[in-house]
XYZ file of C-alpha atoms in Angstrom:
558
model
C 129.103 -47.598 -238.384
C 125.528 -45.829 -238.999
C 124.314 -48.847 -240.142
C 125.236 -50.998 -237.307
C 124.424 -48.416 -234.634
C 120.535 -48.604 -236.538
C 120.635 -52.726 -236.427
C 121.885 -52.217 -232.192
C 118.280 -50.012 -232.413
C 116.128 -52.228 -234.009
C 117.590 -55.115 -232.244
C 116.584 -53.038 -228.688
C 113.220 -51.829 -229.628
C 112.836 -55.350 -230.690
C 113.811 -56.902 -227.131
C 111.433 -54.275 -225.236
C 108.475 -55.585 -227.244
C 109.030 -59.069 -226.388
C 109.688 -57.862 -223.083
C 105.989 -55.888 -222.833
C 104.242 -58.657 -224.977
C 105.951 -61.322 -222.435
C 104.201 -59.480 -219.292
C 100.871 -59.097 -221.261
C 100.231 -62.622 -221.851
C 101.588 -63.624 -218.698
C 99.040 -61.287 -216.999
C 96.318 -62.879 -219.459
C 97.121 -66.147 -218.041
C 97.486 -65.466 -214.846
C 93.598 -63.745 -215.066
C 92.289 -66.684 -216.959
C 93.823 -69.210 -214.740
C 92.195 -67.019 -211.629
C 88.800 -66.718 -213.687
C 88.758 -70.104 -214.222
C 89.328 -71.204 -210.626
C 86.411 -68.991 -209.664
C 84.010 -70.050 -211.591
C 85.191 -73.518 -211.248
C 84.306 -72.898 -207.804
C 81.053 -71.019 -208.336
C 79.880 -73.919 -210.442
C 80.941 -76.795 -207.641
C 78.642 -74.405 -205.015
C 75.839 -74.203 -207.094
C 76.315 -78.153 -207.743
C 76.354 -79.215 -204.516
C 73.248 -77.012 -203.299
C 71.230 -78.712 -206.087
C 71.205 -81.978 -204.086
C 69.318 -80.882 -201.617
C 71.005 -82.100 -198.580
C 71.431 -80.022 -195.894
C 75.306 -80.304 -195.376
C 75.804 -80.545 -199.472
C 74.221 -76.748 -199.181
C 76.033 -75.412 -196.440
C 79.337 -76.579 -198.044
C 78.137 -75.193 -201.889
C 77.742 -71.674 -199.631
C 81.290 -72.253 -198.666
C 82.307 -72.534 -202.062
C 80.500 -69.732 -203.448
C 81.756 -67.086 -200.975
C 85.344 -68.132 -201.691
C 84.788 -67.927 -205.254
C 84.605 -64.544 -205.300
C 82.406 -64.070 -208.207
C 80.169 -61.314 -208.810
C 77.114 -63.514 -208.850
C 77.717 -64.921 -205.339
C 75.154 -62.367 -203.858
C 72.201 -62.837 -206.363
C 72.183 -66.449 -205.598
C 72.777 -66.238 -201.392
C 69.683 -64.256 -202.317
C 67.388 -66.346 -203.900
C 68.711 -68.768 -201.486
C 67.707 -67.146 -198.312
C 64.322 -65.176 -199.794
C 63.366 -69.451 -200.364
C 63.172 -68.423 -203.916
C 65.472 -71.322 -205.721
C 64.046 -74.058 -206.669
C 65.757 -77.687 -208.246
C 64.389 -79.235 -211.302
C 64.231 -83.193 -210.280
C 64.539 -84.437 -213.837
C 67.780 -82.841 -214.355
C 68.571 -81.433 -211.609
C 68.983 -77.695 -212.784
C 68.293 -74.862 -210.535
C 65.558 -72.719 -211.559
C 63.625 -69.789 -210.162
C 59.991 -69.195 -210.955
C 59.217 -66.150 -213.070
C 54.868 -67.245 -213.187
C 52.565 -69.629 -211.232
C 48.733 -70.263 -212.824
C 47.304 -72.779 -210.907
C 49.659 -76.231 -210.349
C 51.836 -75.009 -213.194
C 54.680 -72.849 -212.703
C 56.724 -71.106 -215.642
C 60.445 -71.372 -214.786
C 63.486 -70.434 -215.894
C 67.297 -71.608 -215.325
C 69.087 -69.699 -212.847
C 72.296 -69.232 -215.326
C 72.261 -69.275 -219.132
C 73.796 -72.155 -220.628
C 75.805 -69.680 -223.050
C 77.235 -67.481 -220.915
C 76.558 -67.731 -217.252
C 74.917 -64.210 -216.577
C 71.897 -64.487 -214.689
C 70.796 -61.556 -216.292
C 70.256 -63.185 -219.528
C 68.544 -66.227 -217.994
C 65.810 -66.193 -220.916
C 65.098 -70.289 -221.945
C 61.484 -70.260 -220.492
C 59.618 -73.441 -219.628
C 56.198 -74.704 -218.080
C 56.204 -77.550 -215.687
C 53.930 -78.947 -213.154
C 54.411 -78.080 -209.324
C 55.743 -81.636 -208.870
C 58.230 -81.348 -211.055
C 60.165 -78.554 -209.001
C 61.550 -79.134 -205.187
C 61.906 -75.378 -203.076
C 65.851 -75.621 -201.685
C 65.020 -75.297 -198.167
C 67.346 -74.473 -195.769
C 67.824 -74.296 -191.776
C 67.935 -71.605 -188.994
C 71.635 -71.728 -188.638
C 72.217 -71.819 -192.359
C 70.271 -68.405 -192.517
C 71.868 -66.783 -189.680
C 75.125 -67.565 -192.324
C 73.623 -66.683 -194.843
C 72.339 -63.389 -194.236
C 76.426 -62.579 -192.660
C 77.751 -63.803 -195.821
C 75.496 -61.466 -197.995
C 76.313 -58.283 -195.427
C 79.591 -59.049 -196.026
C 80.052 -59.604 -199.619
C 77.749 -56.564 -200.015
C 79.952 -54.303 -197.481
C 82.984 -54.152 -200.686
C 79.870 -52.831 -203.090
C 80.837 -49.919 -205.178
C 77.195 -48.000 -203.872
C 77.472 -46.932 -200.807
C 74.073 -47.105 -200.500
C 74.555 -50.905 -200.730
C 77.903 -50.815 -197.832
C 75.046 -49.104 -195.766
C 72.634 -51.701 -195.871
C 75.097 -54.502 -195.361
C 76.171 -52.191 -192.249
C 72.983 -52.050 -190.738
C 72.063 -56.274 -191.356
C 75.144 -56.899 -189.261
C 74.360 -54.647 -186.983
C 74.181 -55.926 -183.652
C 74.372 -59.753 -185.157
C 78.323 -59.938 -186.283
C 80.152 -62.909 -185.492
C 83.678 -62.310 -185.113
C 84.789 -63.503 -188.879
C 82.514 -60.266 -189.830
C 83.881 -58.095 -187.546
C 87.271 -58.462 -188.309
C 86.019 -58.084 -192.480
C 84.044 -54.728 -191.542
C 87.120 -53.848 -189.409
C 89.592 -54.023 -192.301
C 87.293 -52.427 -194.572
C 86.503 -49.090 -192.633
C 90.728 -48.755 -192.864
C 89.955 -47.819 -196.811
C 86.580 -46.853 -196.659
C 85.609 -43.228 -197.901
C 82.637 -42.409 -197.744
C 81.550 -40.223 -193.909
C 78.154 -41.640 -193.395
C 79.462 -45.722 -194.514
C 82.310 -44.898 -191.802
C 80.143 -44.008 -188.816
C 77.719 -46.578 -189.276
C 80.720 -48.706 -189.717
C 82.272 -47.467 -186.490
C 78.987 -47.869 -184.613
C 78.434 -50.986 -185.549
C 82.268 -52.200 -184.555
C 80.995 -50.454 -181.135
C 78.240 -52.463 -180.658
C 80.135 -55.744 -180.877
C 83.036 -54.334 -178.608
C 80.189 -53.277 -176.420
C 78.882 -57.360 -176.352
C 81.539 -59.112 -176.360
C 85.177 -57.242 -175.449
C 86.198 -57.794 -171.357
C 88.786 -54.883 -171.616
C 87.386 -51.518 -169.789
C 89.172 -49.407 -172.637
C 87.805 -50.896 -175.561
C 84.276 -50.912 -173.579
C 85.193 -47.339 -172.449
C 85.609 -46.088 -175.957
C 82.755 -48.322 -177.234
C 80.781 -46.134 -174.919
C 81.593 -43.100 -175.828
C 81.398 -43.651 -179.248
C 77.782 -44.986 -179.133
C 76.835 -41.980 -177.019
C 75.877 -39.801 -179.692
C 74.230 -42.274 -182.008
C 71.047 -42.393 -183.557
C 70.883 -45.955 -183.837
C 67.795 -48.232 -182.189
C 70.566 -51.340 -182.080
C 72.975 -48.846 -180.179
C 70.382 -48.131 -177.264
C 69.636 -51.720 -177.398
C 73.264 -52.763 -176.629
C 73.972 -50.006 -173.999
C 70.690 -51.219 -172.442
C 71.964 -54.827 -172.265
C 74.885 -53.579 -170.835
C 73.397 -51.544 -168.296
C 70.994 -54.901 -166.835
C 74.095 -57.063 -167.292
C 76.998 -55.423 -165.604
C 75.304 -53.134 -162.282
C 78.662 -53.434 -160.500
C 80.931 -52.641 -163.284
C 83.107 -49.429 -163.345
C 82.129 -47.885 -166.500
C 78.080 -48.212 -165.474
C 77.847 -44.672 -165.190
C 78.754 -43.825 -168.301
C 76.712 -46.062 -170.096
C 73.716 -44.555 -167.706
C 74.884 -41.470 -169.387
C 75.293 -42.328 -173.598
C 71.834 -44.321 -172.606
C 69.907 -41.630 -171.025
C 71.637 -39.586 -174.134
C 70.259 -41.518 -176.718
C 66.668 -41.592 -174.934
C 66.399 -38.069 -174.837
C 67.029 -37.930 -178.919
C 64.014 -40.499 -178.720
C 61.598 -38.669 -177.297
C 62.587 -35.577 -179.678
C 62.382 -37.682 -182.347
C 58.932 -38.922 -181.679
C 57.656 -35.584 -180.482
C 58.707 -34.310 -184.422
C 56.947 -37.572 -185.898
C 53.775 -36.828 -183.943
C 53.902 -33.240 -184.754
C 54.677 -34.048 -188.840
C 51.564 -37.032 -188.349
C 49.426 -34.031 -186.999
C 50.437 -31.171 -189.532
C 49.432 -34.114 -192.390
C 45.948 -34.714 -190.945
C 45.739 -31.331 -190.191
C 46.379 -30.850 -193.880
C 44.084 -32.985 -194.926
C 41.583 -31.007 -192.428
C 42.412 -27.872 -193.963
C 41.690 -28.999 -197.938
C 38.517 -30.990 -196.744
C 37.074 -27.202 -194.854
C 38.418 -24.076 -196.685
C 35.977 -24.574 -199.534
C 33.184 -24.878 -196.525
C 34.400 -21.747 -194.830
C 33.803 -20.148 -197.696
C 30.299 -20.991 -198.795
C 29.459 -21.191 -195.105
C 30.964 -17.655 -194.543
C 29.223 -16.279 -197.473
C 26.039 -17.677 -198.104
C 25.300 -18.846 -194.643
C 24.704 -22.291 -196.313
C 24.969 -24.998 -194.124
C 26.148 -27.692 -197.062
C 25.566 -31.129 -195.904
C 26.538 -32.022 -199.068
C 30.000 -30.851 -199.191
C 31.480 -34.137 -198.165
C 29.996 -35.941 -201.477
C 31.931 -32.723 -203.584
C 34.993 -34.095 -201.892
C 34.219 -37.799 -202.803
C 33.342 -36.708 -206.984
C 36.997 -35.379 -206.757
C 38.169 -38.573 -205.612
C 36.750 -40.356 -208.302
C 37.669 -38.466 -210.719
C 41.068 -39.146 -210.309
C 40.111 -42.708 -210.349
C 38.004 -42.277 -213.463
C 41.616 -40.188 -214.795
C 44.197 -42.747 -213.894
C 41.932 -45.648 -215.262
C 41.894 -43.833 -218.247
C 45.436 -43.434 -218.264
C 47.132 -46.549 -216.547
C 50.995 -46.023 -218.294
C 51.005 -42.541 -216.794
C 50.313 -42.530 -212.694
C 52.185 -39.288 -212.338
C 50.918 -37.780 -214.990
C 47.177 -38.486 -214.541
C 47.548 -36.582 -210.696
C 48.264 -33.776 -212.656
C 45.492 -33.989 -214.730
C 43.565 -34.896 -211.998
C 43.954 -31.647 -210.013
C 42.162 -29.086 -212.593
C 39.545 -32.149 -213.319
C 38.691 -32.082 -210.262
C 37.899 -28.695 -209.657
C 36.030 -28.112 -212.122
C 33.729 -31.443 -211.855
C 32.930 -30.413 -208.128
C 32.734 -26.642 -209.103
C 29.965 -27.390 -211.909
C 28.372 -29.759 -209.566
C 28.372 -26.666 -207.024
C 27.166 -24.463 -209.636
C 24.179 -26.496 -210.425
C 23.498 -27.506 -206.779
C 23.168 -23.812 -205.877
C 20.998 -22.730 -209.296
C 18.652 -25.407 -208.620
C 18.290 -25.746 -204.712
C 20.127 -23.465 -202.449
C 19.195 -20.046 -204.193
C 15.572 -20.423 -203.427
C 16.523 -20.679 -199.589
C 18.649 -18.244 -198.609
C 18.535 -16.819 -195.033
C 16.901 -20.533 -194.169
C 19.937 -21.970 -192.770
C 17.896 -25.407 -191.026
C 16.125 -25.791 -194.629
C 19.526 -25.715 -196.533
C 20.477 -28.134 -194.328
C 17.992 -30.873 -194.566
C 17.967 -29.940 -198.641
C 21.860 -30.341 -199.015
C 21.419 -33.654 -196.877
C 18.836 -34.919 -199.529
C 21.143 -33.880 -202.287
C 24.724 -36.077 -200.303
C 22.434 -38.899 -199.980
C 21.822 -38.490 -203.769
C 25.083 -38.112 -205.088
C 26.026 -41.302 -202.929
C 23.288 -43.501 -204.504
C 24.409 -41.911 -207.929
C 27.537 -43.252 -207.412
C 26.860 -46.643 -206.314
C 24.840 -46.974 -209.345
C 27.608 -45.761 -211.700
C 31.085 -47.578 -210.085
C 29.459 -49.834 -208.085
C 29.255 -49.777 -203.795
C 32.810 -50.893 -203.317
C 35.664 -48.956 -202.814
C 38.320 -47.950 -205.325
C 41.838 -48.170 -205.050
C 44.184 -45.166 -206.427
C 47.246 -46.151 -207.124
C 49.945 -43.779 -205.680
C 52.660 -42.031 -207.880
C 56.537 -43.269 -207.414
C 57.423 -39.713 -206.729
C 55.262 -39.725 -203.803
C 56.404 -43.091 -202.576
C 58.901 -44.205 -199.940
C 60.411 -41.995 -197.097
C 62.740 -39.355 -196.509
C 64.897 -40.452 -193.715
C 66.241 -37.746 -191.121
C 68.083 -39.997 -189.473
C 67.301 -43.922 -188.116
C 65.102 -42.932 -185.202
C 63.149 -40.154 -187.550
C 61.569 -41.039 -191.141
C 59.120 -38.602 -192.997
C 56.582 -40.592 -195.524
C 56.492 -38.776 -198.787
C 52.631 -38.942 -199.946
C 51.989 -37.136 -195.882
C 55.223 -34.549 -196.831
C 53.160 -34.241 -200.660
C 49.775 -33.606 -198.498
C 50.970 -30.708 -196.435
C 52.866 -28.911 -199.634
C 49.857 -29.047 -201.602
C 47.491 -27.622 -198.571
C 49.851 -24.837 -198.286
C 49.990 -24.107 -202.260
C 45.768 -24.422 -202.427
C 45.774 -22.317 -199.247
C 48.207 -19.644 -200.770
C 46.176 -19.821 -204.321
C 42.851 -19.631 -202.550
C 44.391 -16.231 -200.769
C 45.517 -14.640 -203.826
C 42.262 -14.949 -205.410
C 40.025 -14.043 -202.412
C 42.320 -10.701 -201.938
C 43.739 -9.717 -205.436
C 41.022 -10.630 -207.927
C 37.620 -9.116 -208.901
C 35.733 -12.032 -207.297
C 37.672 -12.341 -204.283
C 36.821 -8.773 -203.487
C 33.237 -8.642 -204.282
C 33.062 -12.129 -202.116
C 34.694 -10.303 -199.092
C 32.091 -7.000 -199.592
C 29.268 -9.783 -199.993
C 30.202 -11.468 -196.886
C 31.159 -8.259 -194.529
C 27.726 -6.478 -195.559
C 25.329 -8.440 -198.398
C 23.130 -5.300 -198.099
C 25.656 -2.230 -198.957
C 27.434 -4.767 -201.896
C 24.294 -4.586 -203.222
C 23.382 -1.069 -202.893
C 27.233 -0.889 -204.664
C 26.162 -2.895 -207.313
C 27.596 -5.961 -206.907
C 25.620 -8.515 -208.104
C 25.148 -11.120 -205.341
C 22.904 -13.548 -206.554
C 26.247 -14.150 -209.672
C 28.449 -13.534 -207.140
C 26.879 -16.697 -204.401
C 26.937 -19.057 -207.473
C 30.890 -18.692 -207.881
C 31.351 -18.364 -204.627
C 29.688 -21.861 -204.837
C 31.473 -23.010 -207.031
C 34.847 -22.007 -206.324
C 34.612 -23.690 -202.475
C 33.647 -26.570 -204.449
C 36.284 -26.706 -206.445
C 38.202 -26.485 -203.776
C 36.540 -29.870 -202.213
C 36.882 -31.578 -205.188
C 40.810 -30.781 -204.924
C 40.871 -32.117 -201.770
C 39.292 -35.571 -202.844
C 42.411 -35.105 -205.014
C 44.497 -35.501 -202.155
C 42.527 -37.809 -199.902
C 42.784 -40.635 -203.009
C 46.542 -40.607 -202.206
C 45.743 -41.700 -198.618
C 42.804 -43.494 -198.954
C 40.565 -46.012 -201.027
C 38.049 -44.138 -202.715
C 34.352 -45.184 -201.927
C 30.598 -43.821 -201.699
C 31.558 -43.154 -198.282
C 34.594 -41.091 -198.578
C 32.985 -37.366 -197.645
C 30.872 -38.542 -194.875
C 34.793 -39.122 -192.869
C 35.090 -35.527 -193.561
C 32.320 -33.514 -193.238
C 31.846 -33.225 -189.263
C 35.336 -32.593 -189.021
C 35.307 -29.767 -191.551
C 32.446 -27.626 -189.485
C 34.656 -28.475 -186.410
C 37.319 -26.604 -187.956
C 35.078 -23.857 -189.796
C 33.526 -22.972 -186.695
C 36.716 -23.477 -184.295
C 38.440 -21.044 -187.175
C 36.193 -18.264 -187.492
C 33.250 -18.542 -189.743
C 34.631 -17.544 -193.352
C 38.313 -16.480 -192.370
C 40.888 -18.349 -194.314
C 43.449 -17.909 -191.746
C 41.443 -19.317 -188.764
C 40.550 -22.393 -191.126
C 44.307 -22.879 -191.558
C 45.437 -22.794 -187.984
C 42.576 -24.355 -186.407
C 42.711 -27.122 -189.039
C 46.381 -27.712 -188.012
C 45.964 -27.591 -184.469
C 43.350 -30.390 -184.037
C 44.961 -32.490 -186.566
C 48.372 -31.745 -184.318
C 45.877 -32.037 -181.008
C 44.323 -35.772 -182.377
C 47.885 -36.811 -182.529
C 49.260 -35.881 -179.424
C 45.955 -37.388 -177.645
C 45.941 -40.805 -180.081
C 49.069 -42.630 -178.302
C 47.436 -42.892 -174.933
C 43.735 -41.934 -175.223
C 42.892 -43.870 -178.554
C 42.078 -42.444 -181.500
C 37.998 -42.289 -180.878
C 38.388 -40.579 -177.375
C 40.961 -38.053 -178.646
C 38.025 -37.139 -181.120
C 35.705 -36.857 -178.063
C 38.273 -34.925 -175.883
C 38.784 -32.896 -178.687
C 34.944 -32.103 -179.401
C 34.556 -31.463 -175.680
C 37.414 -28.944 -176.219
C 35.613 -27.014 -178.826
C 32.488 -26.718 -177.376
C 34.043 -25.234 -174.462
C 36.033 -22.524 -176.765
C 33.152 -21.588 -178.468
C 31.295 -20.725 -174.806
C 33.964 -18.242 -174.291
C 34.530 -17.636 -177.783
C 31.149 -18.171 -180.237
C 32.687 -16.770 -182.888
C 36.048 -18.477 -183.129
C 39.473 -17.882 -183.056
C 39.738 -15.323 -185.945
C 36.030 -13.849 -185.721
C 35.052 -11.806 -188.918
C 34.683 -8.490 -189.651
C 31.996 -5.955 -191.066
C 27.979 -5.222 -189.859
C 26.409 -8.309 -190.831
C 29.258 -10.561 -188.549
C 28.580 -8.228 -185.807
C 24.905 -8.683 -186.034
C-alpha cells in the first residue's frame, strides 16, 4: 500500500513537470515566433528604404514602427538628421563615421552577426560616388519626427518621455494624441504627466468644437509655463472674438504673460549679476592698488590678460584634463600676475609715488609692452579656452526661465574671491597694515610699518587678483592680446563709482552697472547703455566725488 501510494507521488510530481515544462516552451515559442515577426519586419523596412524611392521609404517607416523593435528609433534618427546613406554596389545602408576629402570611411548600419547597431564595427573607405544620402520629403519628416515622439514617449527615462512630450507639442496629429492619451492613464512620473496634460490641452484647445473640453483646456493651460501654451491660447483668442469662453482665455493668456515678463525681468537681472561679476573680479585688485598706492595702473588690464593665458598655456599642457587644468589654473594665475605686479612696482612705480599723471603714462608704456610681448610669444590671434563639462549646459527653472552654467560658475567664484579677498584684508597681518597704510601712510609709518614692503604686496596681491579674473574671463571669452583693454575703463568706472579702495563699494557698484547695462541693452543698445551709463556716473560723482562707500581715516579726508 506504501509502495503504491509513493508510485501515485512520483507519477504526480511527474505530471506537474510536464505540465510547467509544457508552458515554458510554449512561452519560448510563442516569444521566438513574435521575435521573429519583428525583426522580419524591421528587416523588410530597412529593405525597402534602401531603394531610394520615395513611396518604398515611407512604406519601410511603416514597417519599422509596427515592428516594434528597439532599434526603430536609432534608425528614424539617422533617417530624419539626413545621416543614412545607401551603398550602390550592394545596396547596404551605411552611415559615415569620417570624411577626408572625396573619401568617406563608412560603416554598415547593422552588424552582419548580430544586428546591434552598437556593434556596427566592419569599417570601409569608399569614394563619395560610391554612397547615395537617403533623402526624404517635407511630409515624410513631419511623420517622421511624430513617429520618433511617439516611440520615445514609452522610454523607460523620463527624461526621454519629456522630450518626446515637448516635439509633439503643439504639432500632434490625432493618431498621437490618442497614443499620448493612453499613455498618461499609466504614466508615473508628476512632471511627464503635466507636460503630458498640457500638451493634450493644446490640441483640445486647436482642434475640439465642444465648449467643455475647450473650457477645461483653458483652464488647464492657465497656469502653464509653456511658450506653445501662450501660443495656442493666442490663436484662440484672434480666431474665435465672438465665442463664449473668450474671456477666459483673455484671462489664462494675460496669466501666462505676466509669468513672462517675471521671467525675463529674473533673466536680465541673472545676465546683469554675471557681467557684474565679471566687473567685480576685473576691479577689486584695482581698488586696491588704486586705494593704496594712489597708482593709477594702466596696466592692470594686461595682468588680467597674462591670467588668461595662462590657463591657455595650462590646459594646452594638459588637454585629457579640462576640469582639472581650471583648477590648476586658478593659483597659476595668481601668482604669474602677482610676480609680474611685484616686479612692475620694484622697477617702475616705486620711484613715482605721489605722481599719479606719471604712473599713468609709465603703466601705459608697460600694457603696451606686455601686449607686444605677447604677440611675439603666442602669436596676434586669439586663443580659444575650451570650457569644462561641469560648467556646460543650463539649469532650467522652468521652460520660460533657463540659467547658463559657466554665467551661474562666474558669479560663485566672484563671491568666493570677494569673501577670500575680505578675510585677508581684515584678519591677516597684511590686510591690516594695508588698511593703516591706506587710512594714514604717515602715522603707519611713524608705527613702524614698513610701507615701501608693504606697497609691493599690496601690488602684488591686487594683481593676483587680476590674473584670477583672466581666469574667469577665458570661460567667456577667446583669449587675445586684447583681452584687458575690454576691461580696464570699466574697472575705474566701478573703482571710482565704489569708493576709492573699499571692497564693499567695488562689489555693489560692480553689480549694479553690470545689472544697469542689462536693463538699458534691450531697448537702448548695448553701446548707448554704456554711454547712458557713463553719463550716470559722472553725474554721481558731482554730488558724490568720493563714491558710494567713501573711505575713512586723515589722508581720505584730505
Amino acid at each position: 500500500m506504501v509502495l503504491i501510494k509513493r508510485m501515485y507521488s512520483i507519477v504526480r510530481d511527474t505530471r506537474r513537470i510536464a505540465l510547467v515544462w509544457l508552458l515554458v516552451v510554449t512561452a519560448l515559442c510563442v516569444t521566438s515566433v513574435a521575435q521573429a515577426e519583428t525583426s522580419a519586419s524591421f528587416d523588410e523596412g530597412l529593405q525597402a528604404i534602401s531603394t531610394l524611392k520615395f513611396n518604398q521609404i515611407e512604406s519601410g517607416v511603416d514597417s519599422i514602427l509596427q515592428s516594434g523593435d528597439e532599434r526603430a528609433v536609432d534608425v528614424l534618427s539617422l533617417l530624419l538628421n539626413g545621416d543614412l546613406y545607401v551603398e550602390k554596389s550592394s545596396s547596404t545602408l551605411v552611415i559615415i563615421k569620417a570624411k577626408e576629402g572625396s573619401d568617406f570611411t563608412i560603416q554598415p548600419l547593422l552588424s552582419t552577426n548580430d544586428g546591434d547597431m552598437s556593434s556596427a564595427n566592419s569599417q570601409s573607405t569608399v569614394n563619395s560616388r560610391a554612397i547615395k544620402k537617403i533623402g526624404i520629403n517635407n511630409s515624410l519628416r513631419g511623420k517622421l519626427k511624430s513617429a520618433i515622439a511617439a516611440l520615445s514617449i514609452s522610454h523607460p527615462n523620463p527624461g526621454k518621455r519629456i522630450d518626446a512630450i515637448n516635439q509633439l507639442m503643439g504639432s500632434m496629429d490625432e493618431e498621437s494624441y490618442q497614443l499620448l492619451k493612453d499613455h498618461l492613464v499609466k504614466e508615473s512620473d508628476a512632471k511627464v504627466k503635466d507636460l503630458g496634460t498640457t500638451a493634450l490641452a493644446i490640441y483640445d484647445l486647436k482642434n475640439s468644437s465642444d465648449d467643455n473640453v475647450l473650457a477645461q483646456a483653458i483652464d488647464t493651460l492657465k497656469p502653464s509655463y509653456q511658450p506653445t501654451a501662450r501660443n495656442a491660447l493666442n490663436q484662440f483668442v484672434s480666431e474665435n472674438p465672438e465665442s463664449a469662453l473668450i474671456g477666459a482665455a483673455r484671462i489664462a493668456l494675460s496669466s501666462i504673460e505676466q509669468r513672462e515678463k517675471v521671467a525675463d525681468m529674473t533673466q536680465t537681472l541673472f545676465f546683469g549679476l554675471s557681467l557684474g561679476s565679471v566687473l567685480v573680479l576685473a576691479a577689486i585688485g584695482l581698488a586696491i592698488t588704486f586705494g593704496v598706492m594712489g597708482v593709477i595702473n594702466m596696466a592692470h588690464g594686461e595682468l588680467i590678460m597674462l591670467g588668461a593665458y595662462t590657463t591657455y598655456v595650462v590646459q594646452t599642457l594638459m588637454p585629457e584634463h579640462i576640469g582639472l587644468s581650471v583648477f590648476i589654473s586658478i593659483p597659476l594665475a595668481f601668482v604669474v600676475s602677482a610676480v609680474a605686479g611685484v616686479l612692475i612696482e620694484r622697477c617702475v612705480i616705486r620711484f613715482l609715488y605721489g605722481r599719479p599723471l606719471e604712473t599713468l603714462l609709465a603703466t601705459f608704456g608697460i600694457s603696451l609692452i606686455l601686449q607686444q610681448a605677447v604677440r611675439t610669444v603666442f602669436s596676434p590671434l586669439n586663443r580659444s579656452v575650451s570650457t569644462p563639462d561641469f560648467m556646460q549646459g543650463v539649469i532650467e527653472i522652468n521652460p520660460l526661465l533657463s540659467l547658463t552654467l559657466n554665467r551661474l560658475y562666474i558669479i560663485v567664484f566672484c563671491l568666493i574671491v570677494f569673501a577670500l579677498l575680505y578675510l585677508i584684508l581684515n584678519y591677516t597681518r597684511l590686510g591690516i597694515e594695508v588698511r593703516a597704510v591706506s587710512q594714514n601712510r604717515s602715522m603707519a609709518r611713524a608705527m613702524g610699518v614698513r610701507s615701501e614692503w608693504v606697497d609691493a604686496m599690496t601690488f602684488g596681491l591686487g594683481s593676483g587678483i587680476a590674473g584670477i579674473a583672466g581666469v574667469a574671463l577665458s570661460q567667456l571669452t577667446n583669449v587675445g592680446p586684447n583681452l584687458g583693454q575690454a576691461y580696464i575703463i570699466d574697472s575705474f568706472m566701478v573703482v571710482v563709482f565704489g569708493g576709492v579702495g573699499n571692497l564693499w563699494g567695488t562689489l555693489v557698484a560692480g553689480m549694479s552697472l553690470g545689472v544697469a547695462n542689462k536693463v538699458l541693452e534691450p531697448w537702448a543698445g548695448a553701446v548707448l547703455a554704456k554711454i547712458l551709463v557713463l553719463v550716470f556716473i559722472i553725474l554721481f560723482i558731482q554730488k558724490k566725488p568720493r563714491g558710494l562707500f567713501p573711505q575713512k581715516g586723515r589722508s581720505a579726508e584730505g
